[in-house]
Amino acid sequence: MEAQAILDTLKGKFGDAVVELQSEGFSPAFVVVASAAVNAIARFLRDDPALSFDSLMCLSGVDYKEKFAVAYHLHSLKHRHAIGLKAMLPRENPSLPTVDDVWPAANFHEREAFDLFGIGFEGSKDLRRILLPEDWEGHPLRKDYKYPDFYHGIKV
Amino acid sequence: MEALALSLVHAVPLLAGVPLWTVTLLLMVVVAAVILVFALTFEGVGSLVLRKVAGDIQARIGPNRVGPNGILQFLADGVKLVLKEDIIPANADRLLFKLAPYFVFVGSFAAFVVVPFGVGLIAADLNIGIYYVMAVTSLVVIGVLLAGWASNNKWALLGGMRAAAQIVSYEIPVGMALLPAVLIAGSLSLQDIVRSQGGLLGIFGWNLFHNPFTFFSFFLYFTAAQAETNQTPFDLPEAESELVSGYNVEYSGIRFGLFFLAEFGDMFIVAALATACFLGGWNVPFFHVGTLPWIWGNLLSLGVFLTKAFAMVLIMMWVRWTLPRLRVDQLMRMSWKYLVPLTFVNLFGVSLWLLVFRGKGIPGMIASLFG
Amino acid sequence: MTTRTDALPTQEMTINMGPQHPSTHGVLRVILTTDGEVVTRAVPDVGYLHRALEKIGERVTYAQYMPFTDRLDYLAAMNCNCAWAWTVEKLAKIEVPERAEYLRVIVCELNRISSHLIAFGSYTADMGAFTPFLYAIRERERVNDLFEMLCGNRLTYNYARVGGVSCDAPPGFLEKTKEFLDYFEPKLDEYNNLISYNKIFVHRLANVAVIPAEEAVAYGLTGPNLRGSGVPFDLRKDEPYSVYPKFDFKVCVGTGERGTLGDCFDRYMVRINEMRESIKIVRQAVARIPDGPVRAKVPRLFKPPVGEVYFRSECPRGETGIYLISDGTVNPFRLKIRTGSFVTMSIFEKVTRGLMIADVVAVIGSFDIILPEIDR
């Protein structure tokens, strides 16, 4: 299915929650959605027979200097098509519903996004730091991250 | 020993004034020292041979730096272990921690006393030989359990528990598989068992060929013995890649050395028992070794015995480097559901055979056909 | 937590399968809660090897990032190098000369062989048979010799470049490759005879950690782990990239031949069979490789157009997907690397419930994870 067709299907079902399609220079194309509707849209994308995106390829946090985003890359084993989903988030307290009940693969990716960006995932069954130590302060992949001088008394 | 002491006192006039019990005691100490030296040498050389055999099977060379072709490697290892720092983990049970290696070593070394090395070469020809060996090697279980518990380390504890379960479970098949040899010889003494396989039948006088049940028994014994000595495929207690060396993970230096040596000692005991009970012991085929003068007879029979025992040890090493490891429940299942019933059936079969054929084995029956 | 209230009260044990352990394939820490030998919970704790590769990507240029991809999965470094090169070329729409693509496929498949050899060897070593590990290392050394002839390195190759490869195959390289393939192909049958169908080995692996196909897809498993559960999805065939459409090879799928479909044995056999298919591919590539340049002209301070691209390639441990955001400058804006091992670990906790401690080792080995990939 083409990206435009997927966008139309989603717009038909979710209306205003679907914001726009980013396709020029984006491979795969991204459907930008409102962050609050992410779980519902994800479930629809997985369950609808014409779409059946049963495989979450990647879930990444992005820091677009003025705002955050969470980018989902989805793939369908049945129909062999791919689409991207993006939710933009404000810089203060970025948070959106989790999708780990739709694709269990999302859990580790969400933990990484939380760890490195500080993006919260509401309803996640297990949200804690994954790559950095539990007591690390700050979220390193943010563009305005300041490296700490000391960690537990050791010069970093 | 008393007889030997008596003959010694008569032979050497110097000792005429010394009371007999002193001479006997001194003699016992000397014999024990000789056996200890043999055991330690074997264990050292055995570790080297193990590494060389491993290298051969694994398409590499093995130790070859110390001494010509790496022959002195075990000496270097021994010196290294002795010079190491003696580390006892904090919160470990100090007394039990120090005691464990001695239990294991004594359990293994004490069995050397009844091994029939030659026609007259046995430290103590106990008339309960096999019974004694079974009893004494059980000390190893206590040592291993102590080591696992006293290390204050969960991995060591797991290894110790597994080892205890395994050794105890496999003692039954080992004992049961040795009993056919006892039944045929009519005695628990190892020299008697060896002598019963001698005679004009040569190789076919061995208990291995006596009847199908003893043939089967030999392989059951060998399998159970591989488990008794913690060799792969039964090396769960010291699974190097799972438990990081199991019950002896916290041991270093000569304490670890004692565990290590005891393992090879156990291997030799098991091989020696297999040789004595099934492979004819020190008997030379078609030859009565007793007819030779004392020294030549002993040397010849010693050579024969050691060749057979070392061949068995080599086969154990070969199997060790070839097969993967059984999981603990599979190991237990194998012992209790397969080996124990099989050895019982075997024992029953041998008893029935001896009853029906009045103690004659197949080679014996064939020979009597020809007169 | 006491478990039984009848005659004998028991307690669960919390054991640390620590970062240093002979069979966790790297610095992986697993916190095991066991009831005797049976695991009730196994929580993986990753992050010991985190080197901030994604943050580094934002500081260096596209060409400078190539050596970092070597360290992403050092046993399949060629695959990671090429994955990065393909991603950047997709973003900037660069035409790569055909000879370079053939060379990339040859080295990627040879590296797949050597990576699967290590997976095979270390797995059997974990199971207690130490000998196959040394045989696998012996074959791998020959592959390393080939790579040393090609680019000078034996482990971290830094071979691919944006627009091609760094250097052409020296004379004799293709002949030596063919010699190696002829030498290696019968060895696979030898290993199957020695260990793969050994009764003890099969009993350790069969019916352990069965992952049904839907669960494998839902948890994001890729590569041999997914194919071991019976899903015939291989990026080289289903979303072909580079010159893979020109080669004829099979997709190896688990068949449940010695247990249930999707158990550890299936994943193990998929890797053995994939080595055979890789040999086929390299043979075809060596026979058909065209002449020509090995590098496209790419400006030194290379500025790709603004855009976002996601490219995934089939690495030995799963699919390596790189999500690259460019803002038109010489450094990438955001670089996210999604590796097969990282996502495979997400099913670890679920699959190890109720297994024995020895099986936990079997599961880790069958997933063929490598920590640098997980932690980046």
PDB file of C-alpha atoms in Angstrom, chain A residues 25-28 30 54-65 71 73 75 77 80 86 103-105 108-109 112 116-117 128 130-132 140-143 145 147, chain C residues 43-47 50 54-55 58-59 90 217-220 231-233 238-239 306-310 312 319 323 325 327 333-334 336 338 342-343 345-346 374-376:
ATOM      1  CA  GLY A  25      13.256  13.156   1.389  1.00  0.00           C
ATOM      2  CA  PHE A  26      11.843  10.687   3.912  1.00  0.00           C
ATOM      3  CA  SER A  27      12.283   6.996   3.262  1.00  0.00           C
ATOM      4  CA  PRO A  28       9.979   5.446   4.440  1.00  0.00           C
ATOM      5  CA  PHE A  30       6.258   9.389   7.980  1.00  0.00           C
ATOM      6  CA  ASP A  54       2.712  -6.756  12.722  1.00  0.00           C
ATOM      7  CA  SER A  55       6.365  -5.917  13.051  1.00  0.00           C
ATOM      8  CA  LEU A  56       7.865  -2.908  14.776  1.00  0.00           C
ATOM      9  CA  MET A  57      11.210  -2.412  13.078  1.00  0.00           C
ATOM     10  CA  CYS A  58      12.488   0.437  15.181  1.00  0.00           C
ATOM     11  CA  LEU A  59      11.357   2.989  17.747  1.00  0.00           C
ATOM     12  CA  SER A  60      13.635   5.956  18.216  1.00  0.00           C
ATOM     13  CA  GLY A  61      13.619   9.161  20.134  1.00  0.00           C
ATOM     14  CA  VAL A  62      14.713  12.240  18.221  1.00  0.00           C
ATOM     15  CA  ASP A  63      15.686  15.656  19.490  1.00  0.00           C
ATOM     16  CA  TYR A  64      14.726  18.253  16.879  1.00  0.00           C
ATOM     17  CA  LYS A  65      16.234  21.139  18.823  1.00  0.00           C
ATOM     18  CA  ALA A  71       9.674   7.871  15.379  1.00  0.00           C
ATOM     19  CA  HIS A  73       9.196   2.327  11.807  1.00  0.00           C
ATOM     20  CA  HIS A  75       6.634  -3.221   8.623  1.00  0.00           C
ATOM     21  CA  LEU A  77       5.213  -9.312   6.936  1.00  0.00           C
ATOM     22  CA  ARG A  80       5.427  -6.408   2.646  1.00  0.00           C
ATOM     23  CA  LYS A  86       6.017  10.095  14.160  1.00  0.00           C
ATOM     24  CA  TRP A 103       4.183  -4.795  19.931  1.00  0.00           C
ATOM     25  CA  PRO A 104       6.092  -6.320  22.876  1.00  0.00           C
ATOM     26  CA  ALA A 105       9.284  -5.510  20.984  1.00  0.00           C
ATOM     27  CA  PHE A 108      13.358  -2.281  25.133  1.00  0.00           C
ATOM     28  CA  HIS A 109      13.268   0.546  22.582  1.00  0.00           C
ATOM     29  CA  GLU A 112      16.249   3.262  25.623  1.00  0.00           C
ATOM     30  CA  LEU A 116      18.770   8.633  26.561  1.00  0.00           C
ATOM     31  CA  PHE A 117      16.149  11.340  25.995  1.00  0.00           C
ATOM     32  CA  ARG A 128      13.616   2.071  33.712  1.00  0.00           C
ATOM     33  CA  ILE A 130      18.530   0.250  30.266  1.00  0.00           C
ATOM     34  CA  LEU A 131      21.951   1.297  29.020  1.00  0.00           C
ATOM     35  CA  LEU A 132      23.094   3.723  31.668  1.00  0.00           C
ATOM     36  CA  PRO A 140      22.745  12.137  27.223  1.00  0.00           C
ATOM     37  CA  LEU A 141      21.349  12.178  23.708  1.00  0.00           C
ATOM     38  CA  ARG A 142      19.602  15.514  24.204  1.00  0.00           C
ATOM     39  CA  LYS A 143      21.194  18.283  22.229  1.00  0.00           C
ATOM     40  CA  TYR A 145      23.125  17.717  27.499  1.00  0.00           C
ATOM     41  CA  TYR A 147      28.520  16.146  30.583  1.00  0.00           C
TER      42      TYR A 147
ATOM     43  CA  VAL C  43      16.253 -10.400  34.204  1.00  0.00           C
ATOM     44  CA  PRO C  44      18.964  -9.274  31.812  1.00  0.00           C
ATOM     45  CA  ASP C  45      20.915  -6.190  32.787  1.00  0.00           C
ATOM     46  CA  VAL C  46      22.659  -4.697  29.788  1.00  0.00           C
ATOM     47  CA  GLY C  47      24.625  -1.513  29.400  1.00  0.00           C
ATOM     48  CA  HIS C  50      27.638   1.298  26.290  1.00  0.00           C
ATOM     49  CA  GLU C  54      24.957   7.271  18.684  1.00  0.00           C
ATOM     50  CA  LYS C  55      26.143  10.457  20.328  1.00  0.00           C
ATOM     51  CA  GLU C  58      26.533  13.405  15.841  1.00  0.00           C
ATOM     52  CA  ARG C  59      30.058  14.719  16.237  1.00  0.00           C
ATOM     53  CA  LYS C  90      20.499   5.556   0.130  1.00  0.00           C
ATOM     54  CA  VAL C 217       7.372 -11.481  15.072  1.00  0.00           C
ATOM     55  CA  ALA C 218       5.663  -9.570  17.882  1.00  0.00           C
ATOM     56  CA  TYR C 219       8.854  -9.432  19.939  1.00  0.00           C
ATOM     57  CA  GLY C 220      10.786  -8.181  16.952  1.00  0.00           C
ATOM     58  CA  VAL C 231       9.114 -17.576   9.447  1.00  0.00           C
ATOM     59  CA  PRO C 232      10.823 -17.532   6.040  1.00  0.00           C
ATOM     60  CA  PHE C 233      11.805 -13.873   6.071  1.00  0.00           C
ATOM     61  CA  ASP C 238      12.477 -10.195   0.551  1.00  0.00           C
ATOM     62  CA  GLU C 239      13.835  -6.647   0.500  1.00  0.00           C
ATOM     63  CA  VAL C 306      18.338  16.999   4.112  1.00  0.00           C
ATOM     64  CA  GLY C 307      16.128  14.018   4.861  1.00  0.00           C
ATOM     65  CA  GLU C 308      15.551  10.927   6.914  1.00  0.00           C
ATOM     66  CA  VAL C 309      16.224   7.406   5.814  1.00  0.00           C
ATOM     67  CA  TYR C 310      15.860   3.976   7.394  1.00  0.00           C
ATOM     68  CA  ARG C 312      18.115  -2.330   7.119  1.00  0.00           C
ATOM     69  CA  GLU C 319      18.776  -7.163  10.949  1.00  0.00           C
ATOM     70  CA  TYR C 323      17.753   5.403  11.062  1.00  0.00           C
ATOM     71  CA  ILE C 325      18.538  11.969   9.955  1.00  0.00           C
ATOM     72  CA  ASP C 327      20.312  18.241   8.249  1.00  0.00           C
ATOM     73  CA  PHE C 333      21.904  14.990  12.887  1.00  0.00           C
ATOM     74  CA  ARG C 334      20.626  11.833  14.521  1.00  0.00           C
ATOM     75  CA  LYS C 336      19.872   5.408  15.601  1.00  0.00           C
ATOM     76  CA  ARG C 338      18.695  -0.875  15.762  1.00  0.00           C
ATOM     77  CA  PHE C 342      19.174  -5.697  21.246  1.00  0.00           C
ATOM     78  CA  VAL C 343      15.659  -6.641  20.301  1.00  0.00           C
ATOM     79  CA  MET C 345      17.063  -9.695  24.467  1.00  0.00           C
ATOM     80  CA  SER C 346      13.529  -8.402  24.976  1.00  0.00           C
ATOM     81  CA  ILE C 374      23.160  -4.527  22.382  1.00  0.00           C
ATOM     82  CA  ASP C 375      24.862  -1.698  24.181  1.00  0.00           C
ATOM     83  CA  ARG C 376      26.344   0.300  21.326  1.00  0.00           C
TER      84      ARG C 376
END
